[in-house]
Coordinates of C-alpha atoms and ligand atoms in Angstrom, one line a residue:
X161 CA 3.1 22.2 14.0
X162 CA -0.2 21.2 12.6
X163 CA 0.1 17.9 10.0
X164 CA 2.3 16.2 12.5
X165 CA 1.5 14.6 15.5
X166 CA 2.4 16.8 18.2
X167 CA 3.5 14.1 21.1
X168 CA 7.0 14.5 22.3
X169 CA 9.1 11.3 20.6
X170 CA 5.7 10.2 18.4
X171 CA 7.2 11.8 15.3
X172 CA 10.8 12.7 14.7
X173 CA 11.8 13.8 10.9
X174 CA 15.5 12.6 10.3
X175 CA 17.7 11.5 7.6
X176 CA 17.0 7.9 6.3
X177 CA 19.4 5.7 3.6
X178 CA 20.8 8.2 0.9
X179 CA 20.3 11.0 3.4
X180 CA 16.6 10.9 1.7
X181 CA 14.5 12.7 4.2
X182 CA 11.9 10.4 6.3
X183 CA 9.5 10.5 9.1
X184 CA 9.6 8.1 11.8
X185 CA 6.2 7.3 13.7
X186 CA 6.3 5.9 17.2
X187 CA 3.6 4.2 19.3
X188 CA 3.2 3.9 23.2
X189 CA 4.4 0.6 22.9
X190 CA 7.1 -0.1 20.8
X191 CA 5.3 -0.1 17.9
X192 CA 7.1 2.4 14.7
X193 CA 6.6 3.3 11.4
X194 CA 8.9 4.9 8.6
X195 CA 7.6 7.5 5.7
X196 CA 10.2 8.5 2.7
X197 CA 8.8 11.9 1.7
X198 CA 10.1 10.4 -1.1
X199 CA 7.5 8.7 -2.9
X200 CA 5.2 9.1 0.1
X201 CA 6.5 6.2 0.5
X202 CA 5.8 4.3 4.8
X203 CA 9.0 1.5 4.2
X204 CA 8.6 0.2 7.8
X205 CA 6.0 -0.6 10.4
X206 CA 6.8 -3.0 13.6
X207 CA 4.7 -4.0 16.2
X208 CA 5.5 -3.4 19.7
X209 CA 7.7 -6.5 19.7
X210 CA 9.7 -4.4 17.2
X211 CA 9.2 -7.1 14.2
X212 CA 9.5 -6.0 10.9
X213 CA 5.9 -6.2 9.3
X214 CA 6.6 -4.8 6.0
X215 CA 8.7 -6.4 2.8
X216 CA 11.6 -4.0 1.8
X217 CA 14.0 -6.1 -0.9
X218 CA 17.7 -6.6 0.5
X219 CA 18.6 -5.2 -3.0
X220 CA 16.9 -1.9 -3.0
X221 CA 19.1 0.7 -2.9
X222 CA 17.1 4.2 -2.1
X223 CA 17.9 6.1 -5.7
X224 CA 15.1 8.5 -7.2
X225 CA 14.1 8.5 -9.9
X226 CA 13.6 4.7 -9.0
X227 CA 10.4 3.8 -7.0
X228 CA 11.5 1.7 -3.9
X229 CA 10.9 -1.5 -3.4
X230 CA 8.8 -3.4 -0.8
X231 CA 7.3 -1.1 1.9
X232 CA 3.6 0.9 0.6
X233 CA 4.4 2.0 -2.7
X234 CA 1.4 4.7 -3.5
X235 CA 0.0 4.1 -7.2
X236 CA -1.4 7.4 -8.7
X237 CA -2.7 8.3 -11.1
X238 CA -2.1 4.8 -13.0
X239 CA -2.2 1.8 -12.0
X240 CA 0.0 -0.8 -13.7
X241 CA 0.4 0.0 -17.4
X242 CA -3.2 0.2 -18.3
X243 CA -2.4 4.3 -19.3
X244 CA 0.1 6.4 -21.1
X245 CA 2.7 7.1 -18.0
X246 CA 5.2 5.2 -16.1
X247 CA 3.9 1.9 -14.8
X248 CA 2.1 2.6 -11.5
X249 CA 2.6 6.6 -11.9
X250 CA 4.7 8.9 -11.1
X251 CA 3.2 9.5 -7.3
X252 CA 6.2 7.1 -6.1
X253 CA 8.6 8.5 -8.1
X254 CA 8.1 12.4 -6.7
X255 CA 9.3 13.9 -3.8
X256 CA 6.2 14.9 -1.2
X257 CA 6.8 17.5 1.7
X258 CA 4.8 17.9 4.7
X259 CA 1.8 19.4 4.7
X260 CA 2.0 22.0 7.6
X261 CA -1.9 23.4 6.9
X262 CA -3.7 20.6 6.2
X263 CA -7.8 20.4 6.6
X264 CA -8.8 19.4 9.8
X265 CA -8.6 15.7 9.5
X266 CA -9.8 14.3 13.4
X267 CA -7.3 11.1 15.0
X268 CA -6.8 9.9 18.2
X269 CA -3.4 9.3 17.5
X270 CA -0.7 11.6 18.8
X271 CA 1.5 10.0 15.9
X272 CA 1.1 10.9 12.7
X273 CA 2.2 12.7 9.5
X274 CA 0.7 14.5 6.6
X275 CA 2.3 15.2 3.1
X276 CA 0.8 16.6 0.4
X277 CA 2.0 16.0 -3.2
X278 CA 1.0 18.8 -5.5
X279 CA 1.9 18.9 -9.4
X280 CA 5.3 20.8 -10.9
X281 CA 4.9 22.3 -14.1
X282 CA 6.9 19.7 -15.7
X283 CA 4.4 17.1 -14.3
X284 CA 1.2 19.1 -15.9
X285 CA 3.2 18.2 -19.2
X286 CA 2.1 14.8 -18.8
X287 CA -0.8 14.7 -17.0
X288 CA -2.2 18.1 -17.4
X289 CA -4.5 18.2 -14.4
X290 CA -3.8 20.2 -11.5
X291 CA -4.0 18.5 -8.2
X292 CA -3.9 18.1 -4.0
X293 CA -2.5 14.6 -2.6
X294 CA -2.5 14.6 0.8
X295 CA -1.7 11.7 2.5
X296 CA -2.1 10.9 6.0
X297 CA 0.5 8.1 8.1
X298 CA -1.2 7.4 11.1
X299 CA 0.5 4.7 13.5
X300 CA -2.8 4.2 16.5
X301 CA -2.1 3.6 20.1
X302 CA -2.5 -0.3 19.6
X303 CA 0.3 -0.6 16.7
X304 CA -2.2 -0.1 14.1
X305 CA -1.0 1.5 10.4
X306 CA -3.3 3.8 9.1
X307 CA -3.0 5.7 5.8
X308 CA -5.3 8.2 4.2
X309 CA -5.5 10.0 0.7
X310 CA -7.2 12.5 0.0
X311 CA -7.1 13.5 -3.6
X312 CA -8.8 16.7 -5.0
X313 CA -9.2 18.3 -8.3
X314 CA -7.9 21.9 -8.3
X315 CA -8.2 22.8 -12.1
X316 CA -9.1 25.7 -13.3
X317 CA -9.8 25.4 -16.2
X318 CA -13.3 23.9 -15.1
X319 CA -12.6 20.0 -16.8
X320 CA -12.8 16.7 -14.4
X321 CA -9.9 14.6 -14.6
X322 CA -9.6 10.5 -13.8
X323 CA -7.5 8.1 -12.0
X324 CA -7.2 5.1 -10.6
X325 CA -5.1 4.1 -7.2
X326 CA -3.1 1.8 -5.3
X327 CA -2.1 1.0 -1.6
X328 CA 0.3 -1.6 -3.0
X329 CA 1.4 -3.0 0.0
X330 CA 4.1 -5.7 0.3
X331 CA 3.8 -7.6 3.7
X332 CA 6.4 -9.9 4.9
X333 CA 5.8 -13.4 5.5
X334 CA 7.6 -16.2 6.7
X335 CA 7.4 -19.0 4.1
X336 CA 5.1 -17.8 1.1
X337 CA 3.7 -21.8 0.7
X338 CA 2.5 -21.4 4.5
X339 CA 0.0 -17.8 3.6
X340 CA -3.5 -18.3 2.7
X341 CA -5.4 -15.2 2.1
X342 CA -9.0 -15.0 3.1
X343 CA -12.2 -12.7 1.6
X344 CA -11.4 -12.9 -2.0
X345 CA -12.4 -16.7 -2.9
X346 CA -15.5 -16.9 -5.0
X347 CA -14.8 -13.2 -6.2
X348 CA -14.6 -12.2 -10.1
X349 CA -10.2 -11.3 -11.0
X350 CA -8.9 -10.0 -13.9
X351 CA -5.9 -12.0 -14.6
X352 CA -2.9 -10.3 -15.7
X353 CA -0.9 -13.0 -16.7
X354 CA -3.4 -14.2 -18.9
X355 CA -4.1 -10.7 -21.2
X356 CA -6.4 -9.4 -18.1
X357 CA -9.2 -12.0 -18.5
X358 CA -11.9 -12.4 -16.1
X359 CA -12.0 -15.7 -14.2
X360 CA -13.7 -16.7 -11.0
X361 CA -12.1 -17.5 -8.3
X362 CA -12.9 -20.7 -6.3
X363 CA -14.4 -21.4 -3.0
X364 CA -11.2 -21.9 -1.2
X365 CA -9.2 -19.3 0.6
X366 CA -6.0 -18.4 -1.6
X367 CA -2.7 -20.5 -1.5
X368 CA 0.3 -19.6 -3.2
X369 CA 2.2 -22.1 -5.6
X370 CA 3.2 -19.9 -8.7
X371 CA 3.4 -16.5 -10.0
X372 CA -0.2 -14.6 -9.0
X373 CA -1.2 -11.3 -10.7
X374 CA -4.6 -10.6 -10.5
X375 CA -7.1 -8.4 -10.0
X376 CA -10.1 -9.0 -7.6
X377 CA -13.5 -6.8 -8.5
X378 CA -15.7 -5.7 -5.5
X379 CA -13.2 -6.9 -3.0
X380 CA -14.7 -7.0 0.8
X381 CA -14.1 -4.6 3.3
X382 CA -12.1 -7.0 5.0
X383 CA -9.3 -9.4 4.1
X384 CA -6.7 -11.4 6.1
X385 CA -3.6 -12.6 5.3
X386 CA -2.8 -15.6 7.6
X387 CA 1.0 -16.4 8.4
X388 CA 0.6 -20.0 9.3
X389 CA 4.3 -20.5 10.4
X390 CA 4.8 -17.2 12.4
X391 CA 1.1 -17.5 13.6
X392 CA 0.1 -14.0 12.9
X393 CA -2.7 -12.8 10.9
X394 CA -2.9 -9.5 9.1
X395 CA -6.1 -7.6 8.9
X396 CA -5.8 -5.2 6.1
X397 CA -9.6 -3.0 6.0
X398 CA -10.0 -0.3 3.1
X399 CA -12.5 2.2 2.6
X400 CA -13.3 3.5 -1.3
X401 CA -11.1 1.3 -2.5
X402 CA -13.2 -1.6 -5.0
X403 CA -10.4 -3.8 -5.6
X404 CA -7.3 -5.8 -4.7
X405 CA -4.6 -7.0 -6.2
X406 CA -2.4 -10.0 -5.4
X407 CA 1.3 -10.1 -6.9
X408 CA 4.0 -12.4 -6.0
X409 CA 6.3 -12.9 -9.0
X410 CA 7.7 -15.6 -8.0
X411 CA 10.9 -17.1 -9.3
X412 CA 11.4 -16.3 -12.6
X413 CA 10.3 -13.0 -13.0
X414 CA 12.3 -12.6 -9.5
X415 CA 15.5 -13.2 -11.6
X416 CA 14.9 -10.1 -14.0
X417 CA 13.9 -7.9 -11.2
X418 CA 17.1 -6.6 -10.8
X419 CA 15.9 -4.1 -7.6
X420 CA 14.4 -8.2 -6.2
X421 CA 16.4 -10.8 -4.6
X422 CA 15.9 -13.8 -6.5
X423 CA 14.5 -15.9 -3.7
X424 CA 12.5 -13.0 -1.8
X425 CA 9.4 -13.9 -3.1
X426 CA 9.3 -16.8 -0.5
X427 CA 9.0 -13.7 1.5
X428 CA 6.8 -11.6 0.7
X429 CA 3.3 -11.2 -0.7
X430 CA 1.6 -8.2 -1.8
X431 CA -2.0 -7.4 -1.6
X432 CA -3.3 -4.1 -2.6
X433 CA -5.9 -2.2 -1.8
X434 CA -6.8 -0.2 -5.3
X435 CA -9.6 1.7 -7.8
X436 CA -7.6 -0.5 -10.3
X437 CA -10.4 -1.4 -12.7
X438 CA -13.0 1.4 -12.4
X439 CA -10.8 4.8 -12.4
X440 CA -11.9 7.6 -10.2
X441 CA -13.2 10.8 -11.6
X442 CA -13.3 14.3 -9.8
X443 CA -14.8 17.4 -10.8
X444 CA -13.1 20.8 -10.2
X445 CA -13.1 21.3 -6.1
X446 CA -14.4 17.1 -5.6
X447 CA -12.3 15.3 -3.3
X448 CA -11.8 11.6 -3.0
X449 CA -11.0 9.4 -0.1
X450 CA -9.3 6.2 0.0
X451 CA -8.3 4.5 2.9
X452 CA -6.1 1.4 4.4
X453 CA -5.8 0.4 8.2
X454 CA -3.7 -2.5 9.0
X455 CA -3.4 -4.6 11.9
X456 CA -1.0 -7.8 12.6
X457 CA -2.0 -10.2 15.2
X458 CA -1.3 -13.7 16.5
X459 CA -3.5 -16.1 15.4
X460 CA -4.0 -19.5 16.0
X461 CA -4.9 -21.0 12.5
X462 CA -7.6 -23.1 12.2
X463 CA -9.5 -23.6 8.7
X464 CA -12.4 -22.2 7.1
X465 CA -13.1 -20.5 11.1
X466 CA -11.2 -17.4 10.9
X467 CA -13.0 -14.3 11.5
X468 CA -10.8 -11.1 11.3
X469 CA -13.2 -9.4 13.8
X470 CA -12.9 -12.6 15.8
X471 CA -9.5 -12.5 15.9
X472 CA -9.6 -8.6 16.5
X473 CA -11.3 -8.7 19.5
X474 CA -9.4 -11.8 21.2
X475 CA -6.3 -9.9 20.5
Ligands
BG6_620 C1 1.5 -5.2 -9.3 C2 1.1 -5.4 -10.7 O1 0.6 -4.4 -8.7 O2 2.8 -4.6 -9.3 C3 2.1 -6.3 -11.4 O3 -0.2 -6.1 -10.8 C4 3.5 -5.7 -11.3 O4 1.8 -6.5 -12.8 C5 3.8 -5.4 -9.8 O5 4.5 -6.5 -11.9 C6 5.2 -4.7 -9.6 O6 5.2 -3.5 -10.3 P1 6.5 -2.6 -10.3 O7 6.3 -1.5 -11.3 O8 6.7 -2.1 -8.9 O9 7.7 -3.6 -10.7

């Protein structure tokens, strides 16, 4: 069927927690992926060592209308609560379904998935644009995570509409005090825990010692997250995607997350590719593109030096 990959064993649709429909992605190697149709939601990826990659909170429990927890939550088309829906938008809240005639879309890959998410009438009540999602899982040969959205005004009643977008990935780490995050020091952030004011970030890669919410402007192409205790580096790359946000609540707010284990956040750190600050606008029959590809590999740390590509290519 066209939309999934077509490889005997790369893709199998089954029954995840709940019974909730999901996709399950898997590479030459040992390498998988998961993909709730709800929410459009990819809630695992392991490498070919079968490790878990991805954050999913021990106290999630896999109930719409609640957005799951941990995993690649998809932000549309509202990013936090800078708008008039639910926080993040409803894109994670809906159920997608597989898009069986998508556009031709070339990959490599023989294991992937498309969904489309298109609006219901009830959703044009509040947010009365009519709309194509469609969303691309890709898992590459190598282990690699790939997702792609394509998002594409259909009104017809000739008027543009605007959002803004988030990849909000939550990856799992091994000690949250051991992660440094490289590519965003000296960039411009809008802090959220301080009423969204714009700071400058200093000249050191990120460490993590508090609560962190904040919103970097003209992000790089490139970022890595270094694991310093499990000696693997991620290398998350976007494409049309300005920003990134950083979020680990931390402690307290951990305790009135009640979907949040209150010690998790040692675990976990999120960093997001997103059109967060500058929405997105699309005129009838414009499309827009925004893409993430992730890749985990072992790195040997060593400060100030580390060069994704580097790291890449000795992998
Ligand atoms: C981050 C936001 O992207 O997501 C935070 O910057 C927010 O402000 C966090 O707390 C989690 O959001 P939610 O809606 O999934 O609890």
């Amino acid at each position: 069927m066209a939309g999934i990959g077509s490889e005997r064993g790369a893709v199998e649709l089954c029954k995840g927690i709940n019974g909730l429909d999901k996709v399950v992605l898997r590479g030459p190697r040992g390498s998988s992926a998961e993909v709730y149709l709800y929410g459009g939601h990819v809630t695992s990826w392991r490498n070919d060592h079968r490790e878990e990659l991805l954050f999913v909170s021990s106290k999630e429990i896999f109930k719409p209308p609640k957005a799951i927890r941990g995993g690649i939550p998809i932000c549309f088309p509202q990013f936090g609560s800078n708008g008039s829906l639910e926080q993040h938008g409803f894109a994670r809240n809906k159920f997608w379904s597989i898009d069986t005639d998508p556009p031709p879309f070339p990959t490599n890959s023989k294991s992937f998935i498309d969904l489309i998410l298109k609006p219901s009438e009830e959703d044009m009540q509040k947010w009365p644009h009519s709309y194509e999602f469609r969303l691309r899982v890709t898992l590459g040969t190598g282990g690699d995570l790939m997702l792609t959205s394509r998002v594409r005004n259909t009104n017809a009643d000739g008027k543009p509409f605007t959002f803004a977008f988030a990849y909000h990935t939550y990856f799992s780490v091994s000690d949250i005090s051991e992660v440094r995050v490289e590519g965003l020091e000296t960039l411009d952030y809008l802090d959220n825990l301080e009423n969204k004011e714009r700071f400058t970030e200093q000249g050191d890669a990120l460490t993590f010692e508090s609560e962190v919410d904040k919103i970097y402007l003209g992000a790089p192409t490139k970022i890595a997250i270094l694991d310093h205790e499990k000696k693997r580096t991620f290398v998350l790359r976007k494409d049309g995607l300005p920003d990134a946000v950083v979020w680990n609540p931390w402690d307290k707010k951990a305790k009135t997350m009640t979907d949040f284990g209150d010690d998790e956040y040692m675990h976990m750190l999120c960093v997001e590719a997103a059109a967060a600050e500058k929405p997105i606008t699309l005129k009838p029959g414009e499309e827009w593109k925004g893409r993430l590809e992730l890749s985990a590999v072992p790195s040997s740390y060593c400060s100030g030096q580390l060069d994704p590509q580097k790291v890449l290519q000795s992998s």
